[in-house]
XYZ file of C-alpha atoms in Angstrom:
702
model
C 77.132 113.815 76.160
C 77.799 110.280 74.876
C 81.049 111.386 73.224
C 82.188 113.012 76.438
C 81.451 109.916 78.506
C 83.333 107.716 76.075
C 86.410 109.887 76.336
C 86.173 109.991 80.096
C 86.605 106.241 80.074
C 89.419 106.498 77.556
C 91.544 108.867 79.602
C 91.230 106.712 82.707
C 92.228 103.593 80.776
C 95.237 105.408 79.372
C 96.488 106.402 82.782
C 95.995 102.963 84.294
C 98.138 101.437 81.595
C 100.759 104.157 81.774
C 103.485 102.062 83.357
C 103.365 99.391 80.683
C 102.612 101.162 77.447
C 103.358 104.892 78.032
C 100.210 105.888 76.137
C 99.241 109.105 77.892
C 102.011 111.688 77.607
C 102.637 115.157 76.198
C 101.829 113.992 72.676
C 98.748 111.853 73.256
C 97.061 114.085 75.833
C 96.807 116.746 73.117
C 93.683 115.054 71.718
C 91.739 116.594 74.614
C 92.599 120.222 73.831
C 89.279 120.942 72.140
C 87.065 121.480 75.192
C 84.053 122.425 73.070
C 83.843 119.093 71.262
C 85.266 116.918 74.048
C 83.773 117.843 77.378
C 85.740 116.106 80.119
C 84.366 116.071 83.660
C 86.619 113.526 85.373
C 90.281 112.918 84.496
C 92.885 110.573 85.934
C 96.500 111.081 84.903
C 97.788 109.048 87.826
C 101.437 107.940 87.329
C 101.583 109.581 83.906
C 104.652 111.262 82.459
C 103.490 114.744 81.534
C 104.821 118.293 81.504
C 103.065 121.229 83.129
C 102.441 122.911 79.755
C 100.871 119.791 78.232
C 98.640 119.392 81.297
C 97.493 123.011 81.186
C 96.791 123.084 77.439
C 94.972 119.748 77.282
C 92.974 119.540 80.499
C 92.601 122.896 82.198
C 90.178 124.277 79.625
C 87.581 121.653 80.620
C 84.994 122.151 83.323
C 86.481 119.378 85.476
C 84.728 118.026 88.533
C 87.474 115.575 89.521
C 91.200 115.297 88.826
C 93.666 112.664 90.004
C 97.276 113.605 89.226
C 98.820 111.445 91.955
C 102.378 110.229 91.402
C 102.623 111.984 88.018
C 106.103 112.931 86.835
C 108.164 114.822 84.226
C 107.860 118.297 85.690
C 104.282 118.160 86.866
C 104.182 119.579 90.412
C 101.429 120.471 92.819
C 102.046 124.137 92.094
C 101.823 123.702 88.318
C 98.614 121.694 88.640
C 96.956 124.292 90.877
C 98.106 127.258 88.791
C 96.862 125.526 85.644
C 93.468 124.836 87.183
C 93.138 128.356 88.551
C 93.987 129.788 85.130
C 90.646 128.452 83.919
C 87.724 130.503 85.278
C 85.410 127.527 84.913
C 87.773 124.971 86.444
C 88.570 127.116 89.457
C 84.900 127.008 90.389
C 83.799 123.567 89.132
C 86.556 121.342 90.547
C 85.301 119.444 93.584
C 87.821 116.636 94.033
C 91.610 116.853 93.629
C 94.222 114.157 94.332
C 97.912 115.067 94.266
C 99.330 112.227 96.358
C 103.041 111.714 95.903
C 103.693 114.972 94.030
C 106.340 117.534 94.877
C 104.243 120.615 95.648
C 106.983 123.171 94.858
C 104.845 125.833 96.509
C 107.603 128.450 96.428
C 107.022 128.937 92.706
C 103.559 130.371 93.489
C 104.603 133.041 95.986
C 104.425 135.938 93.530
C 101.220 134.850 91.806
C 99.031 134.882 94.925
C 97.554 131.566 93.820
C 96.830 128.708 96.195
C 94.416 125.897 96.958
C 92.031 128.498 98.332
C 91.637 129.787 94.750
C 89.781 126.568 93.892
C 86.544 127.770 95.432
C 84.477 124.654 94.714
C 86.965 122.162 96.189
C 85.398 119.683 98.611
C 87.905 116.802 98.647
C 91.689 117.167 98.652
C 94.253 114.351 98.895
C 97.859 115.360 99.576
C 99.361 112.219 101.102
C 103.119 111.765 100.710
C 103.735 115.373 99.667
C 105.900 118.157 101.074
C 102.885 119.870 102.637
C 103.778 122.649 105.077
C 101.878 124.404 107.847
C 101.461 127.519 105.677
C 99.943 125.541 102.819
C 97.624 123.787 105.286
C 96.518 127.193 106.527
C 95.612 128.152 102.959
C 93.761 124.872 102.374
C 91.662 125.172 105.510
C 90.270 128.517 104.324
C 88.349 126.697 101.579
C 84.655 127.361 102.264
C 83.343 123.911 101.303
C 86.182 121.578 102.315
C 84.712 118.257 103.462
C 87.491 115.677 103.086
C 91.248 116.116 103.601
C 94.106 113.603 103.431
C 97.448 114.884 104.783
C 99.004 111.496 105.561
C 102.790 111.095 105.579
C 103.459 114.820 105.266
C 105.819 117.032 107.306
C 103.107 119.261 108.795
C 103.847 120.124 112.408
C 100.688 121.924 113.527
C 97.031 121.110 112.880
C 95.540 124.242 114.434
C 94.586 125.448 110.946
C 91.844 122.807 110.932
C 89.820 125.002 113.233
C 89.030 127.213 110.212
C 87.007 124.420 108.621
C 85.612 122.809 111.743
C 82.033 123.244 110.565
C 82.509 121.709 107.120
C 85.214 119.024 107.502
C 83.647 115.564 107.539
C 86.690 113.360 106.875
C 90.290 113.798 108.063
C 93.026 111.312 107.188
C 96.118 112.129 109.220
C 98.055 108.877 109.053
C 101.721 108.797 110.084
C 102.361 112.468 110.819
C 105.921 112.026 112.060
C 106.804 115.720 112.413
C 103.734 116.754 114.362
C 104.852 119.146 117.092
C 101.828 119.670 119.313
C 101.221 118.726 122.906
C 98.630 115.978 123.396
C 96.279 118.432 125.078
C 96.506 120.973 122.241
C 96.052 118.314 119.562
C 93.092 116.818 121.394
C 91.537 120.269 121.688
C 91.837 120.878 117.926
C 90.356 117.507 117.054
C 87.548 117.863 119.570
C 86.393 121.059 117.870
C 85.701 119.293 114.557
C 82.032 118.766 115.293
C 81.108 117.808 111.706
C 83.802 115.115 111.472
C 82.426 111.663 110.646
C 85.663 109.884 109.768
C 89.021 110.322 111.529
C 92.144 108.375 110.583
C 94.839 108.988 113.181
C 96.708 105.718 112.575
C 100.460 105.181 112.524
C 102.551 102.356 111.066
C 105.761 102.760 113.030
C 108.322 99.953 112.801
C 109.054 98.369 116.225
C 112.354 100.265 116.542
C 110.469 103.576 116.419
C 107.707 102.759 118.884
C 108.833 105.442 121.357
C 108.457 108.172 118.714
C 104.663 107.992 118.676
C 103.796 108.089 122.346
C 102.220 111.543 122.184
C 99.999 110.383 119.360
C 99.111 107.231 121.281
C 98.166 109.371 124.277
C 95.853 111.471 122.111
C 94.277 108.278 120.744
C 93.734 106.985 124.287
C 92.121 110.228 125.396
C 89.889 110.242 122.312
C 88.601 106.801 123.230
C 88.089 107.667 126.890
C 86.505 111.044 126.178
C 82.834 111.831 126.261
C 80.615 111.167 123.258
C 80.173 114.921 123.142
C 83.688 115.055 121.662
C 83.384 114.480 117.902
C 79.653 113.807 118.220
C 79.202 112.981 114.522
C 82.026 110.407 114.396
C 81.054 107.025 112.936
C 84.467 105.894 111.685
C 87.747 105.924 113.626
C 91.086 104.461 112.559
C 93.715 104.031 115.258
C 95.667 101.158 113.670
C 99.260 101.018 114.889
C 98.495 102.895 118.126
C 99.793 100.455 120.728
C 99.355 102.388 123.961
C 95.568 102.254 124.117
C 93.812 99.793 126.408
C 90.806 97.520 126.127
C 88.844 99.442 128.746
C 89.148 102.657 126.738
C 88.053 100.837 123.588
C 85.042 99.322 125.343
C 83.969 102.708 126.702
C 84.221 104.280 123.248
C 82.288 101.530 121.438
C 79.533 101.422 124.017
C 79.013 105.192 123.822
C 78.849 105.296 120.007
C 75.811 103.387 118.796
C 76.199 104.641 115.218
C 79.772 103.395 114.778
C 80.371 101.653 111.415
C 84.185 101.321 111.263
C 87.120 100.833 113.617
C 90.747 100.530 112.547
C 92.544 98.351 115.102
C 95.284 96.623 113.147
C 98.521 96.286 115.154
C 96.910 97.630 118.327
C 96.442 94.315 120.117
C 92.735 95.114 120.563
C 91.092 93.569 117.500
C 90.079 90.435 119.433
C 88.424 92.426 122.207
C 85.194 90.890 123.491
C 83.376 94.195 123.047
C 83.558 93.769 119.248
C 82.056 90.293 119.025
C 78.430 91.386 119.314
C 78.656 94.225 116.796
C 77.950 92.457 113.504
C 77.510 95.616 111.420
C 80.782 97.117 112.578
C 83.672 96.763 110.119
C 87.023 96.281 111.822
C 90.577 96.074 110.558
C 92.643 93.768 112.707
C 94.149 90.313 113.114
C 91.437 88.396 114.978
C 89.817 86.689 111.963
C 89.687 86.547 108.177
C 87.087 89.303 107.927
C 89.264 91.738 109.844
C 92.394 90.828 107.873
C 90.630 91.156 104.509
C 89.184 94.488 105.572
C 92.722 95.634 106.398
C 93.972 94.610 102.943
C 91.117 96.531 101.340
C 91.547 99.594 103.531
C 95.328 99.957 103.585
C 96.245 99.202 99.986
C 99.005 101.804 99.817
C 100.355 101.424 103.369
C 103.197 98.937 103.096
C 103.682 98.280 106.799
C 99.988 97.584 107.406
C 99.767 95.434 104.272
C 102.673 93.321 105.480
C 101.126 92.847 108.929
C 97.785 91.851 107.417
C 99.431 89.387 105.029
C 101.374 87.745 107.859
C 98.131 87.090 109.677
C 96.396 85.972 106.499
C 99.152 83.422 105.922
C 98.544 81.967 109.369
C 94.802 81.845 108.828
C 95.035 80.118 105.435
C 97.690 77.518 106.206
C 95.087 74.741 106.177
C 92.681 76.272 103.652
C 90.421 73.652 102.058
C 87.983 75.834 100.093
C 88.668 78.201 97.220
C 88.628 81.872 98.240
C 89.057 83.935 95.059
C 88.129 87.215 96.759
C 90.940 86.710 99.251
C 93.396 85.885 96.477
C 92.366 89.089 94.678
C 93.300 91.073 97.777
C 96.715 89.422 97.956
C 97.384 90.198 94.291
C 96.270 93.777 94.876
C 98.856 94.104 97.623
C 101.580 92.774 95.323
C 100.591 95.185 92.557
C 100.482 98.168 94.916
C 103.982 97.422 96.231
C 105.828 95.959 93.234
C 109.307 96.488 94.668
C 108.663 95.692 98.335
C 110.477 92.571 99.503
C 108.579 92.620 102.800
C 105.222 92.462 101.017
C 106.220 89.891 98.402
C 107.872 87.589 100.894
C 104.577 87.082 102.722
C 102.250 87.563 99.745
C 103.844 84.757 97.719
C 103.440 82.442 100.712
C 99.753 83.423 100.888
C 99.374 82.719 97.169
C 100.667 79.199 97.728
C 98.214 78.622 100.583
C 95.295 79.870 98.493
C 96.109 77.940 95.287
C 97.596 74.692 96.582
C 96.200 71.266 95.711
C 92.832 71.629 93.953
C 92.026 75.156 95.139
C 93.294 76.828 91.938
C 91.002 74.713 89.765
C 87.957 76.108 91.556
C 88.895 79.708 90.774
C 88.385 81.761 87.572
C 91.089 81.153 84.974
C 91.615 84.898 84.577
C 92.403 85.173 88.289
C 94.962 82.365 88.124
C 96.509 84.049 85.058
C 96.909 87.257 87.061
C 98.341 85.247 89.924
C 101.032 83.719 87.704
C 101.880 87.164 86.330
C 102.503 88.429 89.857
C 104.543 85.352 90.786
C 106.760 85.815 87.742
C 107.164 89.495 88.621
C 108.277 88.490 92.115
C 110.797 85.996 90.719
C 112.190 88.639 88.380
C 112.299 91.402 91.002
C 113.906 89.306 93.762
C 116.120 86.836 91.863
C 118.475 86.175 94.769
C 115.998 85.893 97.610
C 115.719 82.201 98.302
C 112.442 82.201 100.229
C 110.601 84.332 97.657
C 111.829 82.020 94.899
C 110.791 78.989 96.928
C 107.300 80.381 97.542
C 106.853 81.126 93.849
C 108.099 77.695 92.773
C 105.815 75.989 95.286
C 102.835 77.889 93.873
C 103.826 77.206 90.255
C 104.553 73.520 90.845
C 101.063 72.402 89.834
C 100.136 70.311 86.815
C 96.919 72.310 86.404
C 98.714 75.661 86.396
C 101.624 74.585 84.210
C 99.561 72.597 81.712
C 96.183 74.321 81.453
C 96.543 78.004 82.371
C 97.658 80.399 79.598
C 100.741 82.465 80.500
C 104.163 83.296 79.106
C 105.898 79.960 79.647
C 109.084 81.092 77.956
C 109.541 83.925 80.466
C 108.702 81.552 83.304
C 111.205 78.949 82.093
C 113.896 81.607 81.697
C 113.361 82.908 85.224
C 113.507 79.431 86.726
C 116.575 78.409 84.738
C 118.353 81.667 85.564
C 117.760 80.950 89.219
C 119.050 77.402 88.787
C 122.276 78.628 87.258
C 123.174 80.584 90.394
C 121.914 78.392 93.233
C 122.506 74.874 94.491
C 119.843 74.415 97.174
C 118.661 70.784 96.681
C 115.017 71.379 97.622
C 114.609 74.405 95.391
C 116.620 72.764 92.635
C 114.231 69.818 92.620
C 111.152 72.057 92.382
C 112.725 74.308 89.760
C 113.667 71.418 87.497
C 110.209 69.897 87.964
C 108.631 73.139 86.745
C 111.049 73.425 83.826
C 110.432 69.839 82.714
C 106.803 70.747 82.019
C 107.330 74.289 80.756
C 109.848 73.395 78.077
C 107.390 71.023 76.435
C 105.332 74.104 75.557
C 108.179 76.474 74.650
C 109.123 76.857 71.006
C 112.696 78.119 71.317
C 115.502 77.870 73.808
C 119.022 79.227 73.914
C 122.139 77.080 74.194
C 122.936 78.578 77.578
C 119.691 77.198 79.029
C 120.436 73.709 77.741
C 123.917 73.994 79.235
C 122.421 74.765 82.645
C 120.211 71.675 82.522
C 123.129 69.538 81.372
C 125.170 70.885 84.283
C 122.559 69.549 86.691
C 122.635 66.144 84.998
C 126.428 66.089 85.199
C 126.390 67.209 88.831
C 124.087 64.338 89.793
C 125.809 61.772 87.587
C 129.234 62.516 89.054
C 128.099 61.173 92.430
C 125.832 58.487 90.963
C 122.712 59.814 92.654
C 119.197 58.987 91.458
C 116.700 61.583 92.625
C 113.772 63.589 91.358
C 116.022 66.498 90.363
C 117.992 64.297 87.973
C 114.804 62.779 86.580
C 113.156 66.163 86.055
C 116.286 67.553 84.398
C 116.371 64.615 81.984
C 112.640 65.040 81.304
C 113.138 68.749 80.642
C 115.866 68.076 78.076
C 113.765 65.351 76.492
C 110.757 67.637 76.177
C 112.940 70.463 74.951
C 114.198 68.473 71.952
C 110.834 66.951 71.006
C 110.314 67.766 67.314
C 112.627 70.755 67.829
C 115.653 70.278 65.516
C 117.247 73.531 66.680
C 117.136 72.430 70.308
C 118.455 68.991 69.382
C 121.329 70.641 67.517
C 122.050 72.859 70.510
C 122.108 69.799 72.743
C 124.819 68.266 70.573
C 126.788 71.527 70.445
C 126.741 71.655 74.246
C 128.447 68.224 74.423
C 125.231 66.622 75.541
C 125.848 63.445 73.548
C 129.130 62.737 75.297
C 127.518 63.227 78.712
C 124.520 61.052 77.822
C 126.726 58.193 76.638
C 128.448 58.193 80.033
C 125.173 58.381 81.948
C 123.622 55.631 79.830
C 126.412 53.256 80.751
C 126.730 54.228 84.416
C 122.975 53.967 85.077
C 122.507 50.584 83.406
C 120.258 49.302 86.205
C 118.045 52.400 86.385
C 115.269 52.001 83.777
C 113.636 55.376 84.467
C 116.933 57.156 83.822
C 117.635 55.070 80.723
C 114.201 55.738 79.242
C 114.661 59.492 79.503
C 118.131 59.365 77.971
C 117.046 57.101 75.118
C 113.931 59.239 74.605
C 116.083 62.280 73.905
C 118.382 60.282 71.605
C 115.217 59.245 69.765
C 114.436 62.924 69.203
C 117.872 63.431 67.688
C 117.539 60.297 65.547
C 114.326 61.696 64.048
C 116.246 64.671 62.610
C 117.816 63.671 59.286
C 120.584 66.272 59.495
C 121.670 65.089 62.952
C 121.668 61.342 62.427
C 125.366 61.369 61.508
C 126.151 62.525 65.064
C 124.731 59.256 66.374
C 126.791 57.085 64.010
C 129.101 55.974 66.769
C 129.697 52.238 66.811
C 130.336 52.086 70.555
C 127.115 53.937 71.334
C 125.012 51.856 68.956
C 126.461 48.597 70.229
C 125.426 49.579 73.747
C 121.928 50.431 72.496
C 121.698 47.066 70.708
C 122.590 45.320 73.982
C 119.684 47.107 75.662
C 117.383 46.102 72.799
C 118.339 42.427 73.076
C 118.375 42.069 76.848
C 115.138 40.375 77.906
C 115.815 41.380 81.528
C 115.551 45.051 80.573
C 112.124 46.718 80.844
C 110.112 47.005 77.634
C 110.093 50.792 78.008
C 113.866 50.927 77.739
C 113.961 48.444 74.845
C 111.245 50.445 73.060
C 113.297 53.646 72.960
C 116.447 51.728 72.105
C 114.555 50.246 69.155
C 113.319 53.670 68.074
C 116.842 55.051 67.806
C 118.001 52.055 65.779
C 114.917 52.087 63.538
C 115.447 55.712 62.557
C 119.172 55.317 61.959
C 118.809 52.165 59.830
C 115.843 53.472 57.828
C 118.094 55.292 55.361
C 120.608 52.931 53.816
C 122.345 55.743 51.955
C 122.983 57.654 55.194
C 124.414 54.676 57.063
C 128.164 55.271 57.515
C 129.109 52.259 59.626
C 129.690 48.642 58.596
C 126.827 47.290 56.435
C 126.818 43.950 58.260
C 126.250 45.858 61.497
C 123.167 47.496 59.969
C 121.819 44.159 58.770
C 122.326 42.662 62.220
C 120.473 45.578 63.823
C 117.519 45.216 61.431
C 117.292 41.500 62.196
C 117.517 42.095 65.936
C 114.823 44.759 65.752
C 112.272 42.358 64.352
C 113.242 39.505 66.647
C 113.060 41.669 69.763
C 109.865 43.571 69.009
C 107.714 40.480 68.441
C 108.571 39.385 71.999
C 107.424 42.607 73.654
C 104.386 42.296 75.868
C 101.602 44.843 75.439
C 101.846 47.637 78.012
C 98.748 48.711 79.888
C 100.237 51.869 81.388
C 100.836 54.949 79.261
C 104.552 55.157 78.505
C 104.822 57.981 75.991
C 102.642 60.521 74.200
C 103.188 62.106 70.810
C 102.700 65.582 69.411
C 102.254 64.120 65.938
C 102.944 60.966 63.938
C 104.985 62.809 61.314
C 108.326 61.293 62.423
C 106.814 57.832 61.787
C 105.869 58.474 58.170
C 109.310 57.699 56.657
C 109.418 54.460 58.653
C 106.065 53.253 57.313
C 107.021 53.280 53.633
C 106.527 49.903 51.927
C 110.178 49.887 50.876
C 111.462 49.965 54.451
C 112.955 46.840 56.099
C 110.473 44.930 58.241
C 112.333 45.720 61.479
C 111.922 49.445 60.855
C 108.262 49.086 59.884
C 107.512 46.842 62.836
C 108.885 49.300 65.396
C 106.803 52.160 63.976
C 103.624 50.078 63.774
C 104.140 48.679 67.289
C 104.555 52.224 68.628
C 101.400 53.480 66.902
C 99.464 50.432 68.046
C 100.596 51.046 71.634
C 99.432 54.658 71.934
C 96.251 54.110 69.899
C 95.180 51.217 72.086
C 95.795 53.276 75.220
C 94.178 56.515 74.057
C 92.095 55.808 70.972
C 90.008 58.980 71.055
C 93.087 61.209 71.010
C 95.069 59.450 68.329
C 92.447 58.331 65.799
C 92.142 61.808 64.265
C 95.907 62.300 64.387
C 96.403 59.206 62.228
C 94.307 60.688 59.485
C 95.580 64.233 59.918
C 99.208 63.218 59.506
C 98.549 60.918 56.556
C 99.337 57.766 58.531
C 96.013 56.113 57.695
C 96.880 55.794 54.027
C 100.369 54.538 54.831
C 98.949 51.842 57.094
C 96.457 50.784 54.428
C 99.255 50.617 51.883
C 101.280 48.416 54.209
C 98.328 46.132 54.807
C 97.763 45.745 51.064
C 101.376 45.286 50.002
C 102.281 41.653 49.198
C 105.762 41.914 50.756
C 104.589 43.242 54.138
C 105.480 40.837 56.939
C 102.555 39.091 58.592
C 103.532 40.426 62.027
C 103.166 43.940 60.665
C 99.906 43.201 58.855
C 98.413 41.836 62.069
C 99.220 45.016 64.038
C 98.075 47.277 61.200
C 94.736 45.476 61.039
C 94.296 45.891 64.775
C 95.047 49.635 64.573
C 92.585 50.220 61.729
C 89.908 48.233 63.508
C 90.346 49.765 66.956
C 90.443 53.352 65.778
C 87.376 52.863 63.553
C 88.952 54.761 60.718
C 86.010 54.093 58.464
C 84.198 56.764 60.521
C 86.922 58.703 62.410
C 86.310 61.202 65.152
C 87.035 64.689 63.831
C 89.195 66.821 66.023
C 92.589 68.225 66.680
C 95.183 66.672 68.904
C 98.379 68.321 70.027
C 100.485 66.175 72.302
C 104.167 66.099 72.994
C 106.486 63.438 74.277
C 106.242 64.943 77.691
C 107.491 62.167 79.904
C 107.742 58.526 80.601
C 105.364 57.639 83.366
């Protein structure tokens, strides 16, 4: 028994993952052929790719109680499923529940075998929504002696008179959206009124507005059902009339007041869900638009009905526009709608807007991390599925544009960055461009690799803004993204150079001389290049370095700009053998470095953060010129004084502690350097360091 139960779980898991990993197919389902050792009772092969022969050999020998083969493919039809089940003497009697939603029935192939649903003598529940069900097949189904629940939604049946055969056993009838029904209202009402055992009736319809006139007969039947005596369908406790627009409030009131045992009413898109008669019935579940409870009930009830899902989401968006408390259950329902309709633009357009409402500001932080992970997965799917739909992209970017989500939630940031950059490359909308670049500027700090084409797209944005001399958040975010992208990433830095980024940055550096935030981001990226030994030769341009020296010397320039200017020069002058320009120029730079740095005031605000101190190690050697050493020590002193707990362990981890001690002890170390080194060692309490791991990147200048 325990083995059987374990494998029951296994087969369900296989089928649920079918779309992504293709695990359950003709080959893998063969493990269930031995019905003596593996006794299956419930099987779900929903959405699986499986042939009729594989199904018959692997599953039909078991004494199944339940089978869900909805939306299966690769030759599996309703006829092949039924003939396979009937071929097993045990299965033909034991099976109680069968779901074949979405399958082609192909009933003509059974004409000579005299096999039908009626051969499954134990069947109590049958779901055939979205199939090619005919009146003849329905006639066969209704002869089942124990049939209790039947779903014939979205099928081409034209006559329901066959239901009279099972009027004493049928307890649930789902007859949603029967577009080809060809019965007069009086005849249809007569058939329904004879189903004395019926407890649940779904006679809803989700017609688009253009087709409203097509369902008037059905609406008339719904109206008469409501106005009729309680002696009609006396056992009814659940009625779904969603989408039926021709029924009035008086009829609804009469029905509710005459049915004291009522537990459910489907009233979505009827205009009646805010009726006063419903307000006093607290135990009555209602699908509608009047409040959050009704809307959420609609999302739970109509998972697979696209039109109803869209209507419910539209109302949910309105209700959550000013949400100020976290509602994870509601977010789960929205994600469920997106998963159930992965290719529906109508659903995703509204659902992504709802996601933004439900996760904006601090709401996401109050929800389970796993739920936010699932949310991001669905947002990325929407961006990938609808790459050219501006509003869907905007909704997704608005939801993603959160420091908490982008920094703290685990998800595939590379895929996210690619989707955003791909969108950027094809669209010029300023608002969306700003949000997209803001998202990218954070994502790329956590992405290991990037292609040249992506760097080119970011450079194109910088060039576009620079050509008109504009300073806006889009330009700043694009510069931050490129800066983050090249942080301790030599391959990205090399790609930047190959994409003519240096030439563009030289122009921007000169044209934005009075914009310190722009200059800091440009110089920050050039610092990243200067840290890479193999790329330093690309920066050996006298005109560029002279401009950087001017920035270093200018006391009117902000310290943040002068700091990054000094970093570039310190790295380039640290290797005398690699210096290819005039030697006197190098000596002048080294002198200016020292003279400038000792005048810098200590900064209270955080200006930069570091992933590691490894790039500083070559600069801290005792043989380095004092200007080079001083810049490195000043930089370490700055970040350690601002965030001691984070950087104290990093100093020791990266071997900087010993280098600082060596500098402090060396007789030739300049006193300015010794003073800063002593302060670092004292403030970080390296005699008893805090153990830990720190992993920061040069994410941005604040």
